[in-house]
Structures are given as structure tokens and as C-alpha cells.
Coordinates of C-alpha atoms in Angstrom, one line a residue:
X243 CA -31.0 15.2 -180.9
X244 CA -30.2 18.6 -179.0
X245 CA -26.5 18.9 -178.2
X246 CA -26.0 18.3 -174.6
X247 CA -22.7 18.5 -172.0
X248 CA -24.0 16.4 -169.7
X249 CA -21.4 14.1 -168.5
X250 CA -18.4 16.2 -169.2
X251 CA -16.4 18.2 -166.9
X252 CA -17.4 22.0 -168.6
X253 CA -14.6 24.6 -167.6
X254 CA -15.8 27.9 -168.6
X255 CA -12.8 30.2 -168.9
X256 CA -12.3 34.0 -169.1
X257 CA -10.1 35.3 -172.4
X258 CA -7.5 37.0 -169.6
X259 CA -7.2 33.4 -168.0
X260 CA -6.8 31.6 -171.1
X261 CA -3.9 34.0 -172.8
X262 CA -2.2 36.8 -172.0
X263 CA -4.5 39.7 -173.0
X264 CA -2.2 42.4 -170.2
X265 CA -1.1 44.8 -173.2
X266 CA -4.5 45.1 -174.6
X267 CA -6.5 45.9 -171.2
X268 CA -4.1 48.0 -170.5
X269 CA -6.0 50.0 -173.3
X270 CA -9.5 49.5 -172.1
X271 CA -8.9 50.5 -168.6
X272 CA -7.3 53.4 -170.1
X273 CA -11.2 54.3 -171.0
X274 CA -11.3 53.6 -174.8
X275 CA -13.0 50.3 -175.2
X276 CA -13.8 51.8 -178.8
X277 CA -9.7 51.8 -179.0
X278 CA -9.4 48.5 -177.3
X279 CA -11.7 46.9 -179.9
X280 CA -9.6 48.5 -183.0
X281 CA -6.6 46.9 -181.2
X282 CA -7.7 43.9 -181.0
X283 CA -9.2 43.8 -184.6
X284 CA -5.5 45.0 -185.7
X285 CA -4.3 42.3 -183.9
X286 CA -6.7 39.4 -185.2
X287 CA -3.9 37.4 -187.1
X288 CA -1.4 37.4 -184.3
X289 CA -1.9 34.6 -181.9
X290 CA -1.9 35.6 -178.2
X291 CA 0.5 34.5 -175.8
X292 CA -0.8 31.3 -173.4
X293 CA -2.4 33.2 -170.3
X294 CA -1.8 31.5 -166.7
X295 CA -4.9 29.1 -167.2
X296 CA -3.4 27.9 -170.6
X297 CA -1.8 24.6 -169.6
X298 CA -4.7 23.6 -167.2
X299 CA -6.9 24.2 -170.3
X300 CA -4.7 22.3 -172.7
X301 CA -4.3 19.4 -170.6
X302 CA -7.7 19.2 -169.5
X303 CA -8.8 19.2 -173.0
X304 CA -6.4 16.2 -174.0
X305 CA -8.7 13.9 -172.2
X306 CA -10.7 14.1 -175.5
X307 CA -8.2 12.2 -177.5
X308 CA -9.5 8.9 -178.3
X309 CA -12.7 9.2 -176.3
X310 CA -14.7 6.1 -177.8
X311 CA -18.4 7.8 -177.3
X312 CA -18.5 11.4 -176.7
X313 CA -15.7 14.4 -175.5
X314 CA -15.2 14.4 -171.6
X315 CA -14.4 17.7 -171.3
X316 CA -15.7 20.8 -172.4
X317 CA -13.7 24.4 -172.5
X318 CA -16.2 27.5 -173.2
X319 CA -15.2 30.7 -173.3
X320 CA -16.9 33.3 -171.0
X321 CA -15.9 36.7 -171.3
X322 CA -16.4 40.5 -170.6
X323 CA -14.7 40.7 -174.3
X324 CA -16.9 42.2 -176.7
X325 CA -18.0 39.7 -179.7
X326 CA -15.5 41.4 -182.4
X327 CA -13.0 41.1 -180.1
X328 CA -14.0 37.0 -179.5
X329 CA -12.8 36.9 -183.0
X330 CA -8.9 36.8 -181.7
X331 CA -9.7 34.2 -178.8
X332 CA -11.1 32.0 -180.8
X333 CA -8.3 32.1 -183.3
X334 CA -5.7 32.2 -181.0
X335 CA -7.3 29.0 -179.8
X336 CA -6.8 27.3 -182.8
X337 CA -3.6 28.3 -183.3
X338 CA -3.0 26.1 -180.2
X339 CA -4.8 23.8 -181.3
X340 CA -7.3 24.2 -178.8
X341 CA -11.2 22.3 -179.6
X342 CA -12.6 25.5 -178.2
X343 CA -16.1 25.7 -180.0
X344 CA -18.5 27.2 -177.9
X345 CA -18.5 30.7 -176.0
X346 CA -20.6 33.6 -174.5
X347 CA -18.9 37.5 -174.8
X348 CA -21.0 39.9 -173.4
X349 CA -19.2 43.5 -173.5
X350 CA -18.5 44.3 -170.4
X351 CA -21.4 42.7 -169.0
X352 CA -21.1 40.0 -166.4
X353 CA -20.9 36.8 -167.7
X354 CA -21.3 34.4 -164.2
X355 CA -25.6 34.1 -165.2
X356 CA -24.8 32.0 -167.6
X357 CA -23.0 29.5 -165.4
X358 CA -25.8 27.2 -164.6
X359 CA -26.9 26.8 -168.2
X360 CA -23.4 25.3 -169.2
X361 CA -23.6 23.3 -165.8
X362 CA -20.0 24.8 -165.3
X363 CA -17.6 22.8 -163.2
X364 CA -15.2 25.4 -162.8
X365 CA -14.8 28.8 -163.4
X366 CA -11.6 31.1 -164.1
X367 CA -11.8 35.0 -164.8
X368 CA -9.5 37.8 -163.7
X369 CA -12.5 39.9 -162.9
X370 CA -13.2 39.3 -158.8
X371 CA -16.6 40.5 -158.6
X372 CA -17.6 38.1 -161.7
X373 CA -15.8 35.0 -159.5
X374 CA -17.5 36.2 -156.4
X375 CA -20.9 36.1 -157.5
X376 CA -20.0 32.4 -159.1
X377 CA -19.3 31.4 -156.1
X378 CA -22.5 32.5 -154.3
X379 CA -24.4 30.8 -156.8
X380 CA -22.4 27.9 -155.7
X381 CA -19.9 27.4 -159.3
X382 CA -16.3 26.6 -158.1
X383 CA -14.6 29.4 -159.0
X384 CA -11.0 31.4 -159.0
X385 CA -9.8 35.1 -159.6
X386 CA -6.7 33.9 -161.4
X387 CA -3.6 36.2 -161.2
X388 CA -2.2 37.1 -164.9
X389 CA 1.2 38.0 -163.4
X390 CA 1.5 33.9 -162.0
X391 CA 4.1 31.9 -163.4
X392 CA 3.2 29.7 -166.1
X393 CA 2.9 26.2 -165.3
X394 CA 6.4 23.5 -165.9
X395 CA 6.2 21.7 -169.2
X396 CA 8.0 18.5 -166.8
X397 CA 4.6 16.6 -167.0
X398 CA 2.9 16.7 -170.0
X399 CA 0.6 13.7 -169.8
X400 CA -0.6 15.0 -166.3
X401 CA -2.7 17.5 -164.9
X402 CA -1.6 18.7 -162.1
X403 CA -4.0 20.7 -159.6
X404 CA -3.2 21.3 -156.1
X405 CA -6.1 22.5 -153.6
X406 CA -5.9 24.3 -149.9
X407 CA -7.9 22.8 -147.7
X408 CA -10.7 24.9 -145.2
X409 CA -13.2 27.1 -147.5
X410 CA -11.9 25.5 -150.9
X411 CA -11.7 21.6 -150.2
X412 CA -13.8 22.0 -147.0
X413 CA -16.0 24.5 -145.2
X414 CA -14.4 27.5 -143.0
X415 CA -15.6 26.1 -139.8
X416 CA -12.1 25.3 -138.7
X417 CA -10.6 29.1 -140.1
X418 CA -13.3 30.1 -137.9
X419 CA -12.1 28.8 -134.8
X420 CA -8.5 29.3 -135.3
X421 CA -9.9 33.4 -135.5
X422 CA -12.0 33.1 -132.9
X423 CA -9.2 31.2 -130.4
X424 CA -6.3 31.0 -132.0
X425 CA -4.1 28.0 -132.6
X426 CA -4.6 26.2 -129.5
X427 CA -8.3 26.1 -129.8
X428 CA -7.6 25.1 -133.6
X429 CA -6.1 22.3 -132.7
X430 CA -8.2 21.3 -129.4
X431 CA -11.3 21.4 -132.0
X432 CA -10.3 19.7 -135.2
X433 CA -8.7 16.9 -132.7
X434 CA -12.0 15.9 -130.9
X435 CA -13.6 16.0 -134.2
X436 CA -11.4 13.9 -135.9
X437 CA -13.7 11.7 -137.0
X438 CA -16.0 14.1 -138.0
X439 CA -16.1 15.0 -141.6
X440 CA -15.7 18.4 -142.7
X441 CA -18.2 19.9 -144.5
X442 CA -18.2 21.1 -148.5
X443 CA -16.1 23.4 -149.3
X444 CA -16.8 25.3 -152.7
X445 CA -14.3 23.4 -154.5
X446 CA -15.8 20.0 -153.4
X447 CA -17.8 19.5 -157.0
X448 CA -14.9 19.9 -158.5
X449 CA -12.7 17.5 -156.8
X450 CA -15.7 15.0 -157.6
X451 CA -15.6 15.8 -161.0
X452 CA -11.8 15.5 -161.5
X453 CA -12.3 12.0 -159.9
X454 CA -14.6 10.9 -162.2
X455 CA -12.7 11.9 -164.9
X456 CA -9.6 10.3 -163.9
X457 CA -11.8 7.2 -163.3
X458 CA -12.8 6.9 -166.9
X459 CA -10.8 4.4 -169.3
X460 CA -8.9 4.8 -172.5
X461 CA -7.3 8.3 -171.9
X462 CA -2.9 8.4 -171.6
X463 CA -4.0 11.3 -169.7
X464 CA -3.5 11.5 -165.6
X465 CA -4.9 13.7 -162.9
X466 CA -2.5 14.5 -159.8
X467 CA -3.8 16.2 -157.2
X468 CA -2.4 17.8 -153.7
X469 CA -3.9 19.0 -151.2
X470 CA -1.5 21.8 -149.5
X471 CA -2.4 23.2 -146.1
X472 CA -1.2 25.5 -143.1
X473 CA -2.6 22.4 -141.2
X474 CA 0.1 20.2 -138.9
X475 CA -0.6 17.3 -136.7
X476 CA -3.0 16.4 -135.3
X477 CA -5.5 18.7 -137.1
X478 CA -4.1 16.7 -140.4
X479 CA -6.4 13.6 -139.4
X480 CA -9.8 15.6 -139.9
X481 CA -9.2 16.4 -143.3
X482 CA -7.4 13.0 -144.3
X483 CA -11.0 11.1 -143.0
X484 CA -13.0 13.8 -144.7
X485 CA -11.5 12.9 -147.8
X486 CA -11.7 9.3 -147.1
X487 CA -15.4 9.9 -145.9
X488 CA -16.1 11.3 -149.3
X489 CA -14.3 8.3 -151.0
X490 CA -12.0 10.8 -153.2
X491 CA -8.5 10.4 -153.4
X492 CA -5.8 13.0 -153.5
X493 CA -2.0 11.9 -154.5
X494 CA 0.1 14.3 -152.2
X495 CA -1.1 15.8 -148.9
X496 CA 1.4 18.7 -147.8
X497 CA 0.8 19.6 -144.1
X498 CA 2.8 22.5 -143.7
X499 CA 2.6 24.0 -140.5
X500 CA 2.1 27.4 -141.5
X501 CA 5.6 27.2 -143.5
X502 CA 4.6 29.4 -147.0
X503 CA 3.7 27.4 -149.5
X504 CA 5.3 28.4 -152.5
X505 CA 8.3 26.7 -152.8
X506 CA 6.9 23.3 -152.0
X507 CA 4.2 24.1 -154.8
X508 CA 7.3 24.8 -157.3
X509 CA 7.9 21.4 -156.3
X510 CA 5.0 19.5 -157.2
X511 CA 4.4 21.7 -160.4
X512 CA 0.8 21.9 -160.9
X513 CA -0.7 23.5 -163.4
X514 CA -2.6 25.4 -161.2
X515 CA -3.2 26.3 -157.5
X516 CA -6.1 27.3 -155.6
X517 CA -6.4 29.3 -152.3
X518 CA -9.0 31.0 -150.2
X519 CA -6.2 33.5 -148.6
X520 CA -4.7 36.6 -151.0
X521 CA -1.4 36.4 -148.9
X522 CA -0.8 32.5 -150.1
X523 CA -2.2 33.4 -153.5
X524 CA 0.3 36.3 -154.1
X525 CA 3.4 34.2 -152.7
X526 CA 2.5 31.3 -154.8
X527 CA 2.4 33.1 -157.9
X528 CA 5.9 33.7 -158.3
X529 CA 6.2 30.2 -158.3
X530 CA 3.3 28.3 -160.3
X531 CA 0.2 29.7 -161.3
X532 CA -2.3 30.5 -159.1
X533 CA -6.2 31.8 -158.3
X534 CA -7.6 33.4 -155.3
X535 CA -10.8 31.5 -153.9
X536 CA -13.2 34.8 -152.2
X537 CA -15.0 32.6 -150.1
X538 CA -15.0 31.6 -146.1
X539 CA -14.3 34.5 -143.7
X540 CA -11.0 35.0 -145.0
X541 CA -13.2 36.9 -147.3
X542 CA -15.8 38.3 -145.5
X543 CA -14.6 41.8 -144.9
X544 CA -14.0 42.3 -148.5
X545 CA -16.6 44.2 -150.2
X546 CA -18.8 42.1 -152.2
X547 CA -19.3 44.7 -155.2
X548 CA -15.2 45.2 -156.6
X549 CA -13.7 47.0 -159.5
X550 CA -14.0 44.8 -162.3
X551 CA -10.3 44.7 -163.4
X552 CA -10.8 45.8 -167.1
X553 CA -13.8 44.2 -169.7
X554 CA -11.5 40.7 -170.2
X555 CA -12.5 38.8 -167.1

């Protein structure tokens, strides 16, 4: 029989969001990728550093211990990296003893097409134009910041992922509103809607998938999630039924007001954090690692062609 992922959650993962490639971009953006690929050859023996993405990954991938019938989850590697270079990811994986087998390096092409054929859950790349056009082919999918604080080792039998709320859990129709009128007609809306259910956000499918993970038996593995958001009473009660509507749990809700979130993330310690707005991104990085979600109309004025933010996406 053909091999097949079906029935696994497949994270396809970019070689700057997996380890700490900083020192050797720094060299391709320089304009050498010739120079880049010699350094990374040079380097082939030395394990990299864990990236921002590392604990997610590792965590995620300890699901597989003891799985009676087939693996649950599957990593893949996805990268601008050239395939010499994908010598030293792979090898650093297994010096972490990472079950990494399968991945696509395309030198410094984009890598998003192949997306659909891995039926990828999620997808994680320092390269925003890569991210943005996974997300307009509908992949959940975050420009991770390589500068984000690694993740607390406090928890290592539990994943822990914490989520904003409008255009990552749920659609932008409220952001909308709250730019359109402001807070008052925020809260005026999402209170006469209240038991109206949200509609998909981009990060819904993976949410779903995270649930049936955590669903499966056999595995000392856990899955803690939060959701975190600048919502406050009473537009909590929309996205508490929304949730319940889509019969998916979450272990925390943080309704915050517009209070920054940081400091309550370094709180729950997840190992990773997503959010549609770059100003909550940035402030949570220095606290837990974090991805920027380019989607809803917090997004829409940015151009939807970027740099590419060197060949490791």
C-alpha cells in the first residue's frame, strides 16, 4: 500500500522556524547564496540551535510514542533551503531526536504549492509572503518571529498553544465593526448577536485538529489551549457560544480588555502564540514565542507581494 497521512495532524515547518538558522541568513541576504550553501556544508556536523517553533514541534511529535496503529502526527519540512543545505536540517533533527523523515526544499522557490498535497494542518515559515499565500489557499498558517523567546521547559508533557480570537479563531466581522464604529458599536453588535456563532476564522481547522488529537487514547501527552483576546464583557459571550457551537473546547479564556497580552501569555507558557495583529505579535515575543497571522483587515493594507526575509522561510 501507498504511504498515506491521512488521519494525522501534518505540520509542515520552515528550517528558520524549526532552529535557529539567523547567522547563516545573515549570509544569504548578504547576496551570496553560493556562500551561504558553503556555510552551511561547513557546518553540516554541528547541530543547530532549537529555533522558536522547536518545542511546538517536539512536543507535538511526542504524541507518536506508543501509538498502537499508525503515528498521529506528522512534521515535514518545507523550505526555501536549497537541497544541500537540507542536509544540516535533517541532521540537526536527529540530533534532537526529532522523527522528521519527509521534506520538500526548493531553493529559494516558494514552497506554500505544495501545501495541499501534504493536507497540511498548519504551517510555520519566517518568510511572510510564503504564509500569506498559505493562508489564501486556506492552510492555517503563521510568519513566526526568530527573535521570540523560546518556549518554558515547566510543562513538558503538555503542549501548550494559545490563540486570539477574531481573524484567527473566528472571522474579522467583529474587527470590522469595532473600525468602522469603534468600541461602542463593538460591543452594541457582538451583544445582540450573542447567540450567533462567529464564523471560521483561518485557524478554525486547526483547533479541530488539535481536538481530535487530544481526543485520541494511549498518549501521556496533553493539549492546553487558551484563547487570549482584547475582548471584555459582554462581547466575551459571542465567542464563548461560538466555541460551544462548534463543540471544541479551550482550557483558559483570557478576556483582557485591551490590557497587552504579553505578560499574561508568560503566564500560561505556551509553546507558541498566534495573532492576526503585528503590534500584539511583537509585544508577545519578548515573552513566549510567537507568529503573526496576515489575515482579516488588520492585514488588508499590507501589500500582498513582501520581501521574502532571506531563502530559509
Amino acid at each position: 500500500m501507498p504511504a498515506s497521512l491521512a488521519g494525522r495532524l501534518v505540520v509542515a515547518i520552515s528550517s528558520r522556524a524549526l532552529f535557529d538558522f539567523e547567522d547563516e541568513n545573515r549570509v544569504f541576504e548578504a547576496g551570496d547564496d553560493r556562500a551561504y550553501m558553503q556555510l552551511q556544508l561547513a557546518r553540516l556536523d554541528e547541530p543547530a540551535r532549537p529555533g522558536v517553533a522547536f518545542s511546538l514541534v517536539h512536543k507535538l511529535l511526542a504524541f507518536n510514542a506508543g501509538a498502537a496503529e499508525r503515528d498521529r502526527v506528522e512534521v515535514v519540512m518545507l523550505s526555501r533551503n536549497d537541497p544541500v543545505s537540507g542536509l544540516r536540517v535533517f541532521r540537526s533533527a536527529r540530533h534532537y531526536g526529532l522523527a522528521i523523515e519527509r521534506g520538500v526544499f526548493t531553493r529559494g522557490e516558494s514552497p506554500w504549492r505544495y501545501l495541499h498535497p501534504l493536507k497540511a494542518h498548519l504551517f510555520l515559515s519566517a518568510n511572510e509572503a510564503d504564509v500569506r499565500q498559505a493562508l489564501a489557499a486556506g492552510v492555517p498558517a503563521a510568519r513566526v518571529y526568530p527573535a521570540s523567546a523560546l518556549a518554558s521547559e515547566h510543562h513538558p508533557h503538555e503542549v501548550r498553544i494559545a490563540f486570539d480570537g477574531d481573524a484567527v479563531l473566528f472571522s474579522d466581522e467583529a474587527e470590522r465593526v469595532y473600525r468602522a464604529g469603534g468600541l461602542d458599536a463593538f460591543q452594541h453588535h457582538e451583544h445582540a448577536r450573542a447567540a450567533t456563532p462567529l464564523a471560521p476564522g483561518p485557524f478554525k481547522p486547526l483547533l479541530e485538529a488539535l481536538h481530535r488529537l487530544q481526543q485520541q487514547p494511549g498518549s501521556s501527552m496533553r493539549i492546553r489551549t487558551a484563547l487570549v483576546t482584547a475582548r471584555s464583557a459582554p462581547a466575551h459571550e459571542r465567542a464563548i457560544r461560538t466555541l460551544m457551537d462548534w463543540r471544541i473546547d479551550v482550557d483558559e479564556a483570557m478576556f483582557l480588555g485591551g490590557l497587552p497580552k504579553g505578560e499574561f501569555l508568560r503566564a500560561f507558557e505556551p509553546d507558541f502564540f498566534f495573532d492576526d495583529q503585528t503590534g500584539h505579535v511583537e509585544h508577545a515575543a519578548r515573552h513566549v514565542p510567537a507568529g503573526h497571522v496576515a489575515a482579516g483587515i488588520a492585514n488588508a493594507d499590507a501589500e500582498a507581494v513582501v520581501p521574502t526575509d532571506g531563502q530559509e522561510c
